CSV table of C-alpha atoms in Angstrom, one decimal:
chain,number,residue,atom,x,y,z
Y,9,MET,CA,98.8,-182.7,17.3
Y,10,ARG,CA,97.9,-186.2,19.2
Y,11,ALA,CA,101.5,-187.5,19.1
Y,12,SER,CA,102.8,-183.9,19.9
Y,13,PRO,CA,104.9,-183.6,23.3
Y,14,VAL,CA,103.8,-180.0,23.3
Y,15,ALA,CA,100.2,-180.6,22.6
Y,16,ASN,CA,99.9,-183.4,25.1
Y,17,SER,CA,101.8,-181.0,28.0
Y,18,LEU,CA,99.0,-178.0,27.2
Y,19,ARG,CA,96.1,-180.8,27.6
Y,20,ASN,CA,97.9,-182.1,30.7
Y,21,GLU,CA,98.2,-178.3,32.1
Y,22,MET,CA,94.5,-177.7,31.2
Y,23,GLN,CA,92.7,-180.7,32.4
Y,24,TYR,CA,90.4,-178.3,34.2
Y,25,PHE,CA,90.2,-175.3,31.6
Y,26,ASN,CA,87.1,-176.1,29.1
Y,27,CYS,CA,87.9,-174.6,26.1
Y,28,THR,CA,87.2,-175.3,22.2
Y,29,SER,CA,89.0,-177.3,20.0
Y,30,ASP,CA,89.9,-173.4,18.3
Y,31,GLU,CA,91.0,-171.8,21.4
Y,32,PHE,CA,93.3,-175.1,22.0
Y,33,ARG,CA,94.9,-174.8,18.4
Y,34,GLN,CA,95.4,-171.1,18.9
Y,35,LEU,CA,97.2,-172.2,22.4
Y,36,LEU,CA,99.0,-174.9,21.0
Y,37,ASP,CA,100.5,-172.5,18.1
Y,38,ALA,CA,101.7,-170.3,20.3
Y,39,ARG,CA,103.4,-172.5,22.8
Y,40,GLU,CA,105.4,-174.3,19.7
Y,41,ASN,CA,106.4,-170.9,18.4
Y,42,THR,CA,107.3,-169.4,21.4
Y,43,GLY,CA,110.7,-170.3,23.0
Y,44,ASP,CA,109.3,-169.3,26.7
Y,45,LYS,CA,109.9,-172.5,28.8
Y,46,ASN,CA,108.5,-170.9,31.6
Y,47,VAL,CA,104.6,-171.2,30.0
Y,48,GLY,CA,104.4,-174.5,31.7
Y,49,ASP,CA,105.3,-173.6,35.3
Y,50,LEU,CA,102.5,-175.3,37.0
Y,51,LEU,CA,103.6,-172.9,40.2
Y,52,ASN,CA,104.0,-169.4,38.5
Y,53,ARG,CA,101.1,-169.0,36.2
Y,54,THR,CA,102.2,-165.6,34.7
Y,55,ALA,CA,103.5,-166.2,31.7
Y,56,ALA,CA,101.1,-168.8,30.6
Y,57,THR,CA,97.9,-166.4,31.9
Y,58,GLU,CA,99.4,-163.4,29.7
Y,59,GLU,CA,99.6,-166.3,26.8
Y,60,VAL,CA,96.1,-166.5,27.3
Y,61,ARG,CA,95.2,-163.1,28.1
Y,62,LYS,CA,96.7,-162.4,24.7
Y,63,LEU,CA,94.8,-165.2,22.8
Y,64,LEU,CA,91.4,-165.4,24.4
Y,65,GLY,CA,90.9,-162.2,26.5
Y,66,ASP,CA,91.0,-160.8,30.2
Y,67,GLU,CA,87.7,-163.2,31.0
Y,68,ARG,CA,89.3,-166.4,29.9
Y,69,ALA,CA,92.7,-165.3,31.0
Y,70,LYS,CA,91.2,-165.1,34.9
Y,71,GLU,CA,89.1,-168.7,34.5
Y,72,PHE,CA,92.6,-170.1,32.8
Y,73,GLU,CA,94.9,-168.9,36.1
Y,74,ARG,CA,92.8,-170.4,38.8
Y,75,VAL,CA,91.9,-173.1,37.4
Y,76,THR,CA,95.4,-174.6,35.8
Y,77,ASP,CA,97.0,-173.3,38.9
Y,78,MET,CA,98.7,-176.4,40.6
Y,79,PHE,CA,97.3,-176.0,44.0
Y,80,TYR,CA,93.6,-175.8,42.2
Y,81,VAL,CA,94.8,-178.8,40.3
Y,82,ASN,CA,95.4,-180.8,43.5
Y,83,ALA,CA,92.7,-179.7,45.7
Y,84,ARG,CA,89.9,-180.3,42.6
Y,85,ARG,CA,91.8,-184.1,42.0
Y,86,ALA,CA,91.6,-184.8,45.9
Y,87,ALA,CA,87.7,-183.0,45.8
Y,88,GLU,CA,86.8,-184.9,43.6
Y,89,GLU,CA,87.7,-188.2,45.1
Y,90,GLN,CA,86.5,-187.3,48.5
Y,91,GLY,CA,83.2,-185.6,46.7
Y,92,VAL,CA,83.7,-181.9,48.5
Y,93,GLY,CA,82.0,-179.1,46.3
Y,94,LEU,CA,83.8,-177.5,43.8
Y,95,GLU,CA,82.6,-174.0,45.7
Y,96,ARG,CA,84.7,-175.3,48.4
Y,97,VAL,CA,87.9,-176.0,45.9
Y,98,ASP,CA,87.2,-172.5,44.5
Y,99,GLN,CA,87.2,-170.9,48.7
Y,100,ALA,CA,90.4,-173.3,48.9
Y,101,TRP,CA,92.3,-171.8,45.7
Y,102,GLN,CA,91.7,-168.3,46.9
Y,103,VAL,CA,93.0,-169.3,50.1
Y,104,THR,CA,96.3,-170.1,48.7
Y,105,ARG,CA,96.7,-167.1,46.7
Y,106,ASP,CA,96.1,-165.0,50.0
Y,107,THR,CA,98.5,-167.1,51.3
Y,108,ARG,CA,101.2,-166.4,48.6
Y,109,SER,CA,99.8,-162.7,49.0
Y,110,ALA,CA,100.9,-162.7,52.6
Y,111,ALA,CA,103.9,-164.4,52.8
Y,112,ASP,CA,105.4,-162.6,50.1
Y,113,SER,CA,104.6,-159.3,52.1
Y,114,VAL,CA,106.6,-160.9,55.2
Y,115,TRP,CA,109.9,-161.9,52.9
Y,116,LYS,CA,109.7,-158.0,51.3
Y,117,GLN,CA,109.6,-156.4,54.9
Y,118,GLN,CA,112.9,-155.1,55.9
Y,119,GLN,CA,112.8,-154.7,59.6
Y,120,PRO,CA,112.1,-158.3,61.1
Y,121,SER,CA,115.3,-160.5,61.8
Y,122,ALA,CA,115.1,-163.6,60.1
Y,123,THR,CA,114.1,-165.5,63.3
Y,124,ASP,CA,110.9,-162.9,63.3
Y,125,ARG,CA,110.3,-163.8,59.9
Y,126,ALA,CA,110.3,-167.7,60.0
Y,127,ILE,CA,107.4,-167.4,63.2
Y,128,GLN,CA,105.6,-165.0,61.0
Y,129,LEU,CA,105.6,-167.2,58.2
Y,130,GLN,CA,105.4,-170.5,60.6
Y,131,ALA,CA,102.2,-168.7,61.5
Y,132,LEU,CA,100.7,-168.2,58.4
Y,133,ARG,CA,101.4,-171.7,57.2
Y,134,GLN,CA,99.5,-173.0,60.6
Y,135,GLN,CA,97.0,-171.1,60.0
Y,136,THR,CA,96.2,-171.8,56.3
Y,137,GLU,CA,96.7,-175.5,56.9
Y,138,ALA,CA,93.7,-175.4,59.4
Y,139,ARG,CA,91.3,-173.4,56.8
Y,140,LEU,CA,92.4,-176.0,54.6
Y,141,ASN,CA,91.5,-178.6,56.3
Y,142,GLU,CA,88.5,-177.0,57.6
Y,143,MET,CA,87.2,-176.1,54.4
Y,144,LEU,CA,88.0,-179.1,51.9
Y,145,GLY,CA,88.5,-181.7,55.2
Y,146,PRO,CA,91.5,-183.1,55.8
Y,147,LYS,CA,92.1,-186.1,53.1
Y,148,ALA,CA,91.0,-183.7,50.5
Y,149,ALA,CA,93.0,-181.2,52.2
Y,150,SER,CA,96.4,-182.9,51.8
Y,151,GLY,CA,98.1,-182.4,48.8
Y,152,VAL,CA,97.7,-179.0,48.9
Y,153,VAL,CA,98.5,-178.9,52.6
Y,154,ARG,CA,101.8,-181.0,51.7
Y,155,ASP,CA,103.0,-178.1,49.3
Y,156,LEU,CA,102.2,-175.3,51.7
Y,157,HIS,CA,106.4,-174.3,51.4
Y,158,LEU,CA,106.0,-173.9,47.8
Y,159,ILE,CA,103.5,-171.1,48.2
Y,160,ILE,CA,105.0,-169.7,51.5
Y,161,ASN,CA,108.8,-169.6,49.9
Y,162,ALA,CA,107.2,-168.4,46.3
Y,163,SER,CA,109.0,-164.9,47.2
Y,164,ALA,CA,111.6,-166.2,49.0
Y,165,PRO,CA,115.1,-164.3,48.2
Y,166,PRO,CA,117.9,-166.6,46.7
């Protein structure tokens, strides 16, 4: 298990998810037995969260989804370096979730022109950046702010 690439990947993915050795083994076995490559996607946690929900239940899945999300991990690492409290990290993660939801709504609108949509998404980006900087401070927020385009464009049509 120590040399397994799947186990190492899972350990890295779950660095902030406190699980028992039995829970880790269950997740590892599921990962090794599935051909689903989406479970390790750090931007879209749907497949991985569903895997955890099946094995460990709904409450553990909610925690897993939060603490393994790429934006949570980026915010937490930076917050720890800057001495920012974990409650701020949780708030920042919720802001990124709300931003993604708002961006999804903008992308799904039929009426706005491409220019209007771009203006709406830019305003959303600026508002989110300001909120993250306020919550975490500019240094701690920088990693999350840097990747805001991933959140905003997650639902963009190909």
